Amino acid sequence: MKQIYLLLTLSLIIGIGALLSTRFIEPPLGEGDSAIHIFNWGEYIDPDLLDQFTEETGIRVVYETFDSNEAMLVKINQGGTSYDLAIPSEYMVEKMQERDMLIEIDHEQLPNLEHIGEQFLGLDFDPENKYSVPYFWGTVGVLFHPDKTDLDFTEWDMLWDESLRNEILLVDSAREVMGFSLNSMGESLNETDPDKLDAAFQKLVELAPNIRGVVGDEIMQMMINNESIAAVIWSGSARDVMWENEELDYVVPEGGSNLWFDTFVIPETANNIDGAHQFINFMLDPENAAQNADYVGYSTPNDAGLLLLDESEQEDTRFYPTDAQQETLEVYKNLGLENLGIYNELFLKFKMNLE
Amino acid sequence: MKLTGRLFLIIMLIVLYLPIFYLAYYSFNSAGTMNEFESFTFDYYLSVFQDSRLMVILMNTISVALISSVVATIVGICGALSLYFLKSSKIRASLLNINNIMIVSPDVIIGASFLILFTFLGISLGSVSVILAHIAFSIPIVVLMILPKLYEMNTSLLDAARDLGATPSLILSRVVLPQIKPGILAGFFMALTYSLDDFAVSFFVTGSGFSVLSVEIYAMARQGISLEINAISTMIFLIVLTIVLIYYFLSTRKTVKRGDLS
């Protein structure tokens, strides 16, 4: 019996000791300490910048991570947390705004906002950028293996090519999949005309023999392992995959695609609103934006920061499309529940049509 | 038959352990990816140790696991004992079912309900909420580990002790507890491993800068696996291996010293 007592007491002592030891690794916040709580995607910021921010402003950064917009929404919505800054994607900004979960951003406190390219401001999901400031942006395109196919995917229609039998992966997301089908027909990916949506659905059904799977996050690992020739995927994920598997290439087909954003927002749970503004402004500084873009690898909306990146990077039209290409990109509009329902329903029908 | 049995065992062990060794192997790869092994390096381990945020999270994980399993073991012993000594078998069966429901219900549901409960009670998310949640989902496992040992116990031992004039507390500490010791050990270590690898519940109840490894690794893995994750996972594997060895040591010593009832 002594063993058990010993085991339990020892475990308790080590446990409490480990908990206390964290105080020495990172001193806890005292009463007077100023700090901001940031809620971000995993591996989505250069950690050196956090230290630099603390050095410059004296504000400590408490950093937490999430892995999906929905998970973030639940954590913030439920309360019990006090995040001063979060980084959701644009559709989630809209949702949070509808639920009155966001605090207006004071543009006067953000002098560095001028560095953000005009084409990235005032978009549909937040017309006056009242609640959000763009952090990174990207597109939807085709990630493919150039050695295994002669197609270059400059047109969406090439996905329908017979040589790609059972070789295409799609992300499991209604708007993206319906969107590229609409784009391939020269329509807008915000189309609400039921006939056109139905035509897009019919076209997707024709694509069915080429589709290997409609998958979630696994799509990245599957592409890294060369399990498929092509995948319709977000540029950010494509970038991550191409770091692991250098044989792959990414292209945004002509005829339109989606323009997505991850943005800074200040949730209503914030305690340190000034600190949050300071942090946004700090990240908008061209040098910091460039350093961060270099670390994360996504496309920065910071025009001045972009000029500080390597030229090869700046001229990479796969991730920084030319102005002409950018014209064809569209942000998702909030189509309302009813239309979204149609999108989801058609997408579901399409998935059920697959083998 | 003997040969096929052994072959089956070997194949099973390979299937079980190959991924872990594969992962550990590449944690020493200087190339930075899991594609080709270039040369041996400790860089990823160093960068884990230099990253004070990760170190704090590692410490948090260990302390949550230890504290929650100690408390869960103690509560679980009490729970198993009261179930065992219950007079009405109907109540016992229904209580046992309630206990089992906790084990079979999806972690996501347990996690979400804890989140709602904690915010309702005004407990702010952080170390306390995580430890409480881990204690709660560990208790049913401990109970389930101990109960069979109680039923294996020879009841005449209890009668004999009573006849010889032992007080109830003496019976408990000198007769019952030593009899169920293997169950207690198993329960404790099961609770420890459950706590270490739990993601879903922890995700909901972490907050205020307090995080545990599983949550952190899950968020990191979104960007593809970086070799730092390999390094941490290898370390965790070694820690668990040590725990198992301690358990093995503790549970086999009993058979050597048969007379050990005190």
Coordinates of C-alpha atoms in Angstrom, one line a residue:
Chain A
M1 CA 0.0 0.0 0.0
K2 CA 2.9 2.3 0.7
Q3 CA 3.7 2.2 -3.0
I4 CA 0.3 3.6 -3.9
Y5 CA 0.5 6.4 -1.3
L6 CA 4.0 7.2 -2.5
L7 CA 3.0 7.1 -6.1
L8 CA 0.0 9.4 -5.6
T9 CA 1.8 11.9 -3.4
L10 CA 4.8 12.0 -5.6
S11 CA 2.6 12.5 -8.7
L12 CA 0.8 15.3 -7.0
I13 CA 4.0 17.0 -5.9
I14 CA 5.5 16.7 -9.4
G15 CA 2.3 17.9 -11.0
I16 CA 2.0 21.0 -8.8
G17 CA 5.7 21.6 -9.2
A18 CA 5.4 21.5 -13.0
L19 CA 2.5 23.9 -12.8
L20 CA 4.5 26.3 -10.6
S21 CA 7.6 25.9 -12.8
T22 CA 5.8 27.5 -15.7
R23 CA 5.9 30.7 -13.7
F24 CA 9.6 30.8 -14.0
I25 CA 9.7 30.0 -17.6
E26 CA 7.3 32.8 -18.4
P27 CA 6.4 35.1 -15.5
P28 CA 2.7 35.3 -15.0
L29 CA 0.9 38.6 -15.7
G30 CA 0.9 40.9 -12.7
E31 CA -1.7 43.4 -11.8
G32 CA -0.1 46.3 -13.6
D33 CA 1.1 44.4 -16.6
S34 CA -0.4 45.3 -19.9
A35 CA -1.1 42.3 -22.1
I36 CA -3.2 41.3 -25.1
H37 CA -4.7 37.9 -25.8
I38 CA -4.4 36.9 -29.4
F39 CA -6.4 34.0 -31.0
N40 CA -4.8 32.9 -34.3
W41 CA -4.5 29.9 -36.6
G42 CA -1.6 27.6 -35.7
E43 CA 1.8 28.5 -37.3
Y44 CA 0.3 31.6 -38.7
I45 CA 2.6 34.3 -37.4
D46 CA 6.4 34.8 -37.1
P47 CA 6.9 34.3 -33.3
D48 CA 9.9 36.8 -33.4
L49 CA 7.4 39.5 -34.2
L50 CA 5.5 38.8 -31.0
D51 CA 8.7 39.4 -28.9
Q52 CA 9.5 42.5 -31.0
F53 CA 6.1 43.9 -30.3
T54 CA 6.5 43.4 -26.5
E55 CA 9.9 45.1 -26.7
E56 CA 8.6 48.1 -28.5
T57 CA 5.4 48.6 -26.6
G58 CA 5.9 46.9 -23.3
I59 CA 2.7 45.0 -23.9
R60 CA 2.9 41.2 -23.3
V61 CA 1.4 38.9 -25.8
V62 CA -0.6 35.9 -24.7
Y63 CA -1.0 33.7 -27.7
E64 CA -3.4 30.9 -28.4
T65 CA -4.2 28.9 -31.5
F66 CA -7.2 27.4 -33.2
D67 CA -7.5 25.1 -36.2
S68 CA -10.8 26.1 -37.8
N69 CA -13.1 29.2 -38.0
E70 CA -15.9 27.3 -36.5
A71 CA -13.9 26.2 -33.5
M72 CA -12.9 29.8 -32.9
L73 CA -16.4 31.0 -33.2
V74 CA -17.6 28.5 -30.5
K75 CA -14.8 29.5 -28.1
I76 CA -15.4 33.3 -28.5
N77 CA -19.2 33.0 -28.6
Q78 CA -19.5 31.0 -25.4
G79 CA -17.6 33.6 -23.4
G80 CA -15.3 32.7 -20.5
T81 CA -12.4 33.9 -22.6
S82 CA -11.0 37.3 -23.1
Y83 CA -9.4 37.5 -26.5
D84 CA -8.4 41.0 -27.6
L85 CA -7.7 40.0 -31.2
A86 CA -8.7 37.1 -33.4
I87 CA -7.9 36.2 -37.0
P88 CA -11.0 34.7 -38.8
S89 CA -11.6 34.3 -42.5
E90 CA -13.8 36.8 -44.3
Y91 CA -17.0 34.7 -44.3
M92 CA -16.7 34.3 -40.5
V93 CA -16.2 38.0 -40.1
E94 CA -19.6 38.5 -41.6
K95 CA -21.1 35.9 -39.3
M96 CA -19.6 37.4 -36.2
Q97 CA -20.7 40.8 -37.2
E98 CA -24.3 39.6 -37.6
R99 CA -24.1 38.2 -34.1
D100 CA -22.7 41.5 -32.7
M101 CA -19.6 39.8 -31.6
L102 CA -17.1 42.4 -32.9
I103 CA -16.0 45.8 -31.8
E104 CA -15.5 48.6 -34.4
I105 CA -11.9 49.3 -35.3
D106 CA -10.8 52.9 -34.9
H107 CA -8.9 53.7 -38.1
E108 CA -7.3 56.8 -36.5
Q109 CA -5.3 54.4 -34.3
L110 CA -4.0 52.6 -37.4
P111 CA -1.8 55.0 -39.4
N112 CA -0.2 52.0 -41.1
L113 CA -3.5 51.1 -42.7
E114 CA -2.4 53.2 -45.7
H115 CA 0.0 50.5 -46.7
I116 CA -2.8 48.0 -47.5
G117 CA -3.6 47.8 -51.2
E118 CA -6.8 49.6 -52.1
Q119 CA -8.1 46.5 -53.9
F120 CA -8.1 44.7 -50.5
L121 CA -10.2 47.3 -48.7
G122 CA -13.9 48.0 -48.7
L123 CA -14.9 44.6 -49.9
D124 CA -18.4 43.1 -49.6
F125 CA -18.0 41.3 -46.4
D126 CA -17.1 44.5 -44.5
P127 CA -17.7 47.5 -46.9
E128 CA -16.0 50.1 -44.7
N129 CA -13.6 47.9 -42.9
K130 CA -15.4 48.8 -39.8
Y131 CA -14.6 45.5 -38.1
S132 CA -11.8 43.9 -40.0
V133 CA -8.3 44.6 -41.4
P134 CA -6.9 42.2 -43.9
Y135 CA -4.0 40.0 -42.7
F136 CA -3.3 37.6 -45.5
W137 CA -5.2 36.9 -48.7
G138 CA -5.4 34.2 -51.4
T139 CA -7.2 32.5 -54.2
V140 CA -8.8 29.2 -55.2
G141 CA -6.9 27.4 -57.9
V142 CA -5.6 24.1 -59.1
L143 CA -2.6 22.4 -57.5
F144 CA -1.2 19.8 -60.0
H145 CA 1.7 17.6 -60.9
P146 CA 3.2 19.0 -64.1
D147 CA 5.1 15.8 -64.9
K148 CA 2.0 13.7 -64.9
T149 CA -0.2 15.7 -67.1
D150 CA 0.1 17.8 -70.2
L151 CA -2.6 20.2 -69.1
D152 CA -1.6 23.5 -67.6
F153 CA -5.0 24.3 -66.1
T154 CA -5.1 27.9 -67.4
E155 CA -8.8 27.1 -68.0
W156 CA -11.2 25.6 -65.4
D157 CA -12.5 23.4 -68.3
M158 CA -9.3 21.4 -68.3
L159 CA -10.4 19.7 -65.2
W160 CA -13.1 17.9 -67.3
D161 CA -10.4 16.4 -69.5
E162 CA -10.7 12.7 -70.0
S163 CA -7.0 12.1 -69.2
L164 CA -7.8 12.9 -65.6
R165 CA -10.1 9.9 -64.8
N166 CA -10.2 9.5 -61.1
E167 CA -7.3 11.9 -60.5
I168 CA -8.9 15.0 -59.1
L169 CA -9.3 15.9 -55.4
L170 CA -11.7 18.6 -54.3
V171 CA -12.0 20.5 -51.1
D172 CA -15.1 19.7 -49.2
S173 CA -16.7 23.1 -49.4
A174 CA -19.9 24.0 -51.3
R175 CA -19.0 27.5 -52.3
E176 CA -15.6 26.6 -53.7
V177 CA -16.8 23.6 -55.7
M178 CA -20.0 25.3 -57.0
G179 CA -17.9 28.4 -57.6
F180 CA -15.4 26.9 -59.9
S181 CA -18.1 25.2 -61.9
L182 CA -19.8 28.6 -62.3
N183 CA -16.5 30.2 -63.2
S184 CA -15.9 27.6 -65.8
M185 CA -19.1 28.6 -67.5
G186 CA -18.1 32.3 -67.4
E187 CA -20.6 33.0 -64.6
S188 CA -20.0 34.8 -61.3
L189 CA -19.3 32.6 -58.3
N190 CA -21.9 34.7 -56.5
E191 CA -24.7 33.7 -58.9
T192 CA -28.1 33.3 -57.5
D193 CA -30.1 32.5 -60.6
P194 CA -31.5 29.0 -60.0
D195 CA -31.2 28.0 -63.7
K196 CA -27.5 28.9 -63.8
L197 CA -26.9 27.1 -60.5
D198 CA -28.6 24.1 -61.8
A199 CA -26.4 24.2 -65.0
A200 CA -23.4 24.5 -62.8
F201 CA -24.5 21.4 -60.9
Q202 CA -25.1 19.5 -64.1
K203 CA -21.6 20.4 -65.2
L204 CA -20.3 19.1 -61.9
V205 CA -22.1 15.8 -62.4
E206 CA -20.2 15.5 -65.7
L207 CA -17.0 16.0 -63.7
A208 CA -17.8 13.0 -61.4
P209 CA -15.8 10.4 -63.3
N210 CA -12.6 12.5 -62.8
I211 CA -13.1 12.9 -59.1
R212 CA -11.1 10.8 -56.8
G213 CA -12.5 12.3 -53.6
V214 CA -14.0 15.3 -51.9
V215 CA -11.9 15.7 -48.8
G216 CA -11.2 18.0 -45.9
D217 CA -7.8 18.9 -44.6
E218 CA -6.4 15.5 -45.6
I219 CA -6.2 16.9 -49.1
M220 CA -2.8 18.5 -48.2
Q221 CA -1.2 15.3 -47.1
M222 CA -2.7 13.4 -50.1
M223 CA -1.1 15.9 -52.5
I224 CA 2.2 15.8 -50.7
N225 CA 2.2 12.0 -51.1
N226 CA 1.4 12.4 -54.9
E227 CA -1.8 10.4 -54.5
S228 CA -3.5 12.5 -57.2
I229 CA -2.6 14.5 -60.2
A230 CA -4.7 17.6 -59.5
A231 CA -6.6 19.2 -56.7
V232 CA -8.8 22.2 -56.4
I233 CA -7.6 24.0 -53.3
W234 CA -6.9 27.3 -51.6
S235 CA -3.7 29.1 -52.5
G236 CA -2.6 29.1 -48.9
S237 CA -2.9 25.3 -48.5
A238 CA -1.3 24.9 -52.0
R239 CA 1.7 26.9 -50.8
D240 CA 2.1 24.7 -47.7
V241 CA 1.9 21.6 -49.9
M242 CA 4.4 22.9 -52.3
W243 CA 6.9 23.5 -49.5
E244 CA 6.8 19.8 -48.8
N245 CA 6.5 18.5 -52.3
E246 CA 8.4 20.7 -54.7
E247 CA 7.3 18.8 -57.8
L248 CA 3.9 20.4 -57.7
D249 CA 2.7 23.6 -59.3
Y250 CA -0.2 25.9 -58.6
V251 CA -2.3 27.9 -61.0
V252 CA -5.3 30.2 -60.8
P253 CA -7.3 29.4 -64.0
E254 CA -8.5 32.3 -66.1
G255 CA -12.2 33.0 -66.0
G256 CA -12.4 33.9 -62.4
S257 CA -11.8 32.5 -59.0
N258 CA -12.4 33.4 -55.4
L259 CA -10.5 36.0 -53.4
W260 CA -10.4 35.1 -49.7
F261 CA -9.0 36.9 -46.7
D262 CA -7.9 36.2 -43.2
T263 CA -8.5 39.3 -41.2
F264 CA -7.8 40.9 -37.8
V265 CA -10.9 41.5 -35.8
I266 CA -11.5 42.7 -32.2
P267 CA -14.0 40.4 -30.5
E268 CA -16.4 42.0 -28.0
T269 CA -14.8 40.0 -25.3
A270 CA -11.7 42.2 -25.6
N271 CA -10.3 43.9 -22.5
N272 CA -7.4 45.7 -24.0
I273 CA -8.8 47.4 -27.1
D274 CA -6.0 49.9 -27.3
G275 CA -3.4 47.2 -27.1
A276 CA -5.2 45.3 -29.9
H277 CA -5.1 48.4 -32.1
Q278 CA -1.4 48.8 -31.4
F279 CA -0.8 45.3 -32.4
I280 CA -2.7 45.6 -35.7
N281 CA -0.8 48.8 -36.5
F282 CA 2.5 47.0 -35.6
M283 CA 1.7 44.1 -38.0
L284 CA 0.7 46.6 -40.7
D285 CA 4.1 48.2 -40.6
P286 CA 5.7 47.3 -44.0
E287 CA 8.8 45.7 -42.6
N288 CA 6.9 43.6 -40.1
A289 CA 4.4 42.6 -42.7
A290 CA 7.2 41.6 -45.1
Q291 CA 9.0 39.6 -42.3
N292 CA 5.7 37.9 -41.4
A293 CA 4.9 37.1 -45.1
D294 CA 8.3 35.6 -45.5
Y295 CA 7.7 33.4 -42.5
V296 CA 4.2 32.3 -43.2
G297 CA 4.4 32.3 -47.0
Y298 CA 0.9 33.5 -47.7
S299 CA 0.2 36.6 -49.9
T300 CA 0.3 39.8 -48.0
P301 CA -2.1 42.6 -48.8
N302 CA 0.5 45.1 -47.6
D303 CA 1.7 46.9 -50.8
A304 CA 4.7 48.6 -49.2
G305 CA 5.6 45.3 -47.4
L306 CA 5.4 43.4 -50.7
L307 CA 8.1 45.6 -52.2
L308 CA 10.4 44.5 -49.4
L309 CA 10.1 40.8 -50.3
D310 CA 12.4 39.0 -52.7
E311 CA 11.8 39.9 -56.3
S312 CA 11.2 36.4 -57.3
E313 CA 8.5 36.4 -54.6
Q314 CA 6.9 39.6 -55.8
E315 CA 6.8 38.5 -59.4
D316 CA 5.3 35.1 -58.6
T317 CA 2.0 35.5 -60.4
R318 CA 0.7 32.3 -58.9
F319 CA 0.5 33.9 -55.5
Y320 CA 0.5 37.6 -56.4
P321 CA -1.6 37.6 -59.6
T322 CA -1.3 40.4 -62.1
D323 CA -3.8 43.3 -62.0
A324 CA -5.6 41.9 -65.0
Q325 CA -5.9 38.5 -63.2
Q326 CA -7.0 40.2 -60.0
E327 CA -9.9 41.8 -61.8
T328 CA -11.4 38.4 -62.4
L329 CA -11.2 37.5 -58.7
E330 CA -14.4 37.8 -56.6
V331 CA -15.0 37.9 -52.9
Y332 CA -17.9 35.7 -51.7
K333 CA -20.9 37.8 -51.2
N334 CA -23.3 36.9 -48.4
L335 CA -26.1 35.4 -50.5
G336 CA -28.5 34.9 -47.6
L337 CA -29.6 31.7 -46.0
E338 CA -32.0 30.7 -48.8
N339 CA -29.4 30.9 -51.6
L340 CA -26.7 29.3 -49.5
G341 CA -29.2 26.5 -48.9
I342 CA -29.4 26.0 -52.6
Y343 CA -25.6 25.9 -52.9
N344 CA -25.3 23.4 -50.1
E345 CA -28.1 21.3 -51.4
L346 CA -26.7 21.1 -54.9
F347 CA -23.3 20.4 -53.6
L348 CA -24.7 17.6 -51.4
K349 CA -26.6 16.1 -54.4
F350 CA -23.3 16.3 -56.4
K351 CA -21.5 14.4 -53.6
M352 CA -24.2 11.8 -53.5
N353 CA -23.8 11.3 -57.2
L354 CA -20.2 10.2 -56.7
E355 CA -19.5 6.6 -56.4
Chain B
M1 CA -0.3 -22.8 -35.1
K2 CA 2.4 -21.6 -32.8
L3 CA 4.4 -20.2 -35.7
T4 CA 1.5 -18.4 -37.3
G5 CA 0.6 -17.0 -33.8
R6 CA 4.0 -15.6 -33.4
L7 CA 4.0 -14.2 -36.9
F8 CA 0.7 -12.5 -36.3
L9 CA 2.1 -11.0 -33.1
I10 CA 5.2 -9.7 -34.9
I11 CA 3.1 -8.2 -37.7
M12 CA 0.8 -6.5 -35.2
L13 CA 3.7 -5.0 -33.2
I14 CA 5.2 -3.7 -36.4
V15 CA 1.9 -2.1 -37.5
L16 CA 1.5 -0.6 -34.1
Y17 CA 5.0 0.8 -33.6
L18 CA 6.3 1.5 -37.1
P19 CA 4.6 4.9 -37.4
I20 CA 6.0 6.0 -34.0
F21 CA 9.5 4.9 -34.9
Y22 CA 9.2 6.5 -38.4
L23 CA 8.2 9.8 -36.7
A24 CA 11.0 9.6 -34.2
Y25 CA 13.5 8.7 -36.8
Y26 CA 12.7 11.8 -38.9
S27 CA 12.8 14.1 -35.8
F28 CA 16.6 13.8 -36.2
N29 CA 16.6 14.8 -39.9
S30 CA 18.5 17.9 -40.7
A31 CA 16.7 18.2 -44.1
G32 CA 13.6 19.6 -42.4
T33 CA 11.1 17.3 -44.2
M34 CA 10.0 13.7 -43.8
N35 CA 11.0 12.9 -47.4
E36 CA 14.7 12.0 -47.2
F37 CA 17.0 11.6 -44.4
E38 CA 19.9 13.9 -44.7
S39 CA 22.0 13.9 -41.6
F40 CA 21.6 13.6 -37.9
T41 CA 20.7 16.7 -35.9
F42 CA 19.3 17.7 -32.5
D43 CA 18.1 21.1 -33.8
Y44 CA 14.4 20.4 -33.4
Y45 CA 14.8 19.3 -29.9
L46 CA 16.8 22.4 -29.1
S47 CA 14.2 24.6 -30.7
V48 CA 11.5 23.0 -28.7
F49 CA 13.5 23.6 -25.5
Q50 CA 14.3 27.2 -26.6
D51 CA 10.7 28.0 -27.4
S52 CA 9.5 29.1 -23.9
R53 CA 5.9 28.9 -25.1
L54 CA 6.1 25.3 -26.0
M55 CA 8.0 24.5 -22.8
V56 CA 5.2 26.1 -20.8
I57 CA 2.7 24.0 -22.7
L58 CA 4.7 20.9 -22.1
M59 CA 4.8 21.6 -18.4
N60 CA 1.1 22.4 -18.3
T61 CA 0.3 19.1 -20.0
I62 CA 2.4 17.1 -17.5
S63 CA 0.9 18.8 -14.5
V64 CA -2.6 18.5 -15.8
A65 CA -2.1 14.8 -16.4
L66 CA -0.6 14.1 -13.0
I67 CA -2.9 16.2 -10.8
S68 CA -6.1 15.1 -12.6
S69 CA -5.2 11.5 -12.4
V70 CA -4.3 11.6 -8.7
V71 CA -7.6 13.3 -7.8
A72 CA -9.5 11.0 -10.2
T73 CA -7.9 7.9 -8.6
I74 CA -8.9 9.0 -5.1
V75 CA -12.5 9.9 -6.2
G76 CA -12.6 6.7 -8.3
I77 CA -11.6 4.5 -5.3
C78 CA -14.4 6.0 -3.3
G79 CA -16.9 5.6 -6.1
A80 CA -16.0 2.0 -6.8
L81 CA -16.2 1.2 -3.0
S82 CA -19.6 2.8 -2.7
L83 CA -20.9 1.0 -5.8
Y84 CA -19.6 -2.3 -4.4
F85 CA -21.2 -1.9 -1.0
L86 CA -24.5 -0.7 -2.3
K87 CA -27.4 -2.8 -1.0
S88 CA -29.8 -2.4 -3.9
S89 CA -28.6 -4.0 -7.0
K90 CA -31.0 -1.9 -9.1
I91 CA -29.5 1.3 -8.0
R92 CA -26.0 -0.1 -8.5
A93 CA -26.7 -1.2 -12.0
S94 CA -28.1 2.2 -12.9
L95 CA -25.3 4.1 -11.3
L96 CA -22.8 1.9 -13.2
N97 CA -24.6 2.6 -16.4
I98 CA -24.4 6.4 -15.7
N99 CA -20.7 5.8 -15.1
N100 CA -20.3 4.0 -18.5
I101 CA -22.2 6.6 -20.4
M102 CA -19.4 9.1 -19.6
I103 CA -16.9 6.7 -21.2
V104 CA -18.9 6.0 -24.4
S105 CA -20.2 9.5 -25.0
P106 CA -18.2 11.4 -27.7
D107 CA -15.4 13.7 -26.3
V108 CA -16.7 16.6 -28.3
I109 CA -20.0 16.5 -26.5
I110 CA -18.3 16.2 -23.1
G111 CA -16.0 19.1 -24.0
A112 CA -18.8 21.3 -25.2
S113 CA -20.9 20.7 -22.1
F114 CA -18.0 21.5 -19.9
L115 CA -17.5 24.8 -21.7
I116 CA -21.2 25.7 -21.2
L117 CA -21.1 24.6 -17.6
F118 CA -17.9 26.5 -16.8
T119 CA -19.1 29.7 -18.4
F120 CA -22.5 29.3 -16.7
L121 CA -20.8 28.9 -13.3
G122 CA -18.5 31.8 -14.0
I123 CA -15.3 29.7 -13.8
S124 CA -12.9 31.4 -16.2
L125 CA -11.1 29.0 -18.6
G126 CA -7.6 28.2 -17.7
S127 CA -5.6 25.7 -15.6
V128 CA -8.5 25.1 -13.2
S129 CA -11.1 24.4 -15.8
V130 CA -8.8 22.0 -17.7
I131 CA -7.9 20.1 -14.6
L132 CA -11.5 19.8 -13.5
A133 CA -12.6 18.6 -16.9
H134 CA -9.8 16.0 -17.0
I135 CA -10.7 14.8 -13.5
A136 CA -14.3 14.4 -14.5
F137 CA -13.6 12.3 -17.6
S138 CA -11.0 10.2 -15.8
I139 CA -13.1 9.1 -12.9
P140 CA -15.3 6.6 -14.8
I141 CA -12.2 4.9 -16.1
V142 CA -10.7 4.5 -12.7
V143 CA -14.0 3.2 -11.3
L144 CA -14.2 0.7 -14.2
M145 CA -10.6 -0.5 -13.5
I146 CA -11.2 -1.0 -9.7
L147 CA -14.6 -2.6 -9.7
P148 CA -13.6 -6.0 -11.1
K149 CA -10.9 -6.2 -8.5
L150 CA -13.4 -5.7 -5.8
Y151 CA -15.6 -8.5 -7.1
E152 CA -12.6 -10.8 -7.3
M153 CA -12.0 -10.1 -3.6
N154 CA -12.8 -13.0 -1.3
T155 CA -15.6 -11.7 1.0
S156 CA -14.6 -14.1 3.7
L157 CA -11.5 -12.0 4.2
L158 CA -13.8 -9.1 5.2
D159 CA -15.7 -11.3 7.6
A160 CA -12.5 -12.7 9.1
A161 CA -11.2 -9.2 9.7
R162 CA -14.4 -8.2 11.3
D163 CA -14.4 -11.3 13.5
L164 CA -10.9 -10.4 14.6
G165 CA -12.1 -7.0 15.7
A166 CA -10.9 -4.8 13.0
T167 CA -12.6 -1.4 12.8
P168 CA -14.1 -0.4 9.4
S169 CA -11.2 2.0 8.6
L170 CA -8.7 -0.7 9.5
I171 CA -10.5 -3.2 7.2
L172 CA -10.4 -0.6 4.4
S173 CA -6.7 0.2 4.7
R174 CA -5.4 -3.3 5.6
V175 CA -7.7 -5.6 3.7
V176 CA -9.7 -3.9 0.9
L177 CA -7.1 -1.5 -0.5
P178 CA -4.3 -4.0 -0.8
Q179 CA -6.6 -6.4 -2.5
I180 CA -7.6 -3.8 -5.2
K181 CA -4.1 -2.4 -5.6
P182 CA -3.6 -3.6 -9.1
G183 CA -6.9 -2.0 -10.1
I184 CA -5.9 1.3 -8.5
L185 CA -2.6 1.2 -10.4
A186 CA -4.2 0.4 -13.6
G187 CA -6.8 3.1 -13.1
F188 CA -4.2 5.7 -12.3
F189 CA -2.1 5.0 -15.3
M190 CA -5.1 4.8 -17.6
A191 CA -6.3 8.2 -16.3
L192 CA -2.8 9.5 -17.0
T193 CA -2.7 8.4 -20.6
Y194 CA -6.3 9.5 -21.2
S195 CA -5.4 12.9 -20.0
L196 CA -2.2 13.1 -22.0
D197 CA -3.8 12.3 -25.3
D198 CA -7.2 14.0 -24.9
F199 CA -7.8 16.7 -27.5
A200 CA -11.5 17.3 -27.9
V201 CA -12.3 18.1 -24.3
S202 CA -9.1 20.1 -23.7
F203 CA -9.8 22.2 -26.8
F204 CA -13.1 23.5 -25.4
V205 CA -11.8 24.2 -21.9
T206 CA -8.4 25.7 -22.5
G207 CA -8.2 29.5 -22.4
S208 CA -6.6 32.6 -21.0
G209 CA -3.3 31.6 -22.4
F210 CA -3.3 28.2 -20.8
S211 CA -3.0 25.4 -23.3
V212 CA -2.0 21.8 -23.5
L213 CA 0.1 19.9 -26.1
S214 CA -2.6 18.1 -27.9
V215 CA -4.5 21.3 -28.7
E216 CA -1.3 23.0 -29.7
I217 CA -0.1 20.2 -31.9
Y218 CA -3.5 20.0 -33.6
A219 CA -3.3 23.7 -34.5
M220 CA 0.3 23.4 -35.7
A221 CA -0.4 20.4 -37.9
R222 CA -2.8 22.4 -40.0
Q223 CA 0.2 23.7 -41.8
G224 CA 1.7 20.3 -42.5
I225 CA 3.8 18.5 -39.9
S226 CA 6.9 20.4 -38.9
L227 CA 9.7 18.3 -37.4
E228 CA 9.3 20.1 -34.1
I229 CA 6.1 18.2 -33.7
N230 CA 8.1 15.0 -34.3
A231 CA 10.5 16.0 -31.6
I232 CA 7.7 16.8 -29.1
S233 CA 5.9 13.6 -29.9
T234 CA 9.1 11.5 -29.5
M235 CA 9.6 13.1 -26.1
I236 CA 6.0 12.4 -25.1
F237 CA 6.4 8.8 -26.3
L238 CA 9.5 8.4 -24.1
I239 CA 7.7 9.9 -21.1
V240 CA 4.8 7.4 -21.6
L241 CA 7.2 4.6 -22.1
T242 CA 8.8 5.5 -18.8
I243 CA 5.4 5.6 -17.1
V244 CA 4.6 2.1 -18.5
L245 CA 7.9 0.8 -17.2
I246 CA 7.3 2.2 -13.8
Y247 CA 3.8 0.6 -13.8
Y248 CA 5.4 -2.7 -14.9
F249 CA 7.9 -2.4 -12.1
L250 CA 5.3 -1.7 -9.5
S251 CA 2.8 -4.3 -10.6
T252 CA 5.3 -7.2 -10.9
R253 CA 7.0 -6.5 -7.6
K254 CA 3.8 -7.7 -5.9
T255 CA 4.2 -11.2 -7.2
V256 CA 7.7 -11.4 -5.8
K257 CA 6.7 -10.3 -2.3
R258 CA 3.7 -12.4 -1.8
G259 CA 3.2 -11.5 1.9
D260 CA 2.9 -7.8 1.2
L261 CA -0.5 -7.0 2.6
S262 CA 0.5 -3.9 4.5

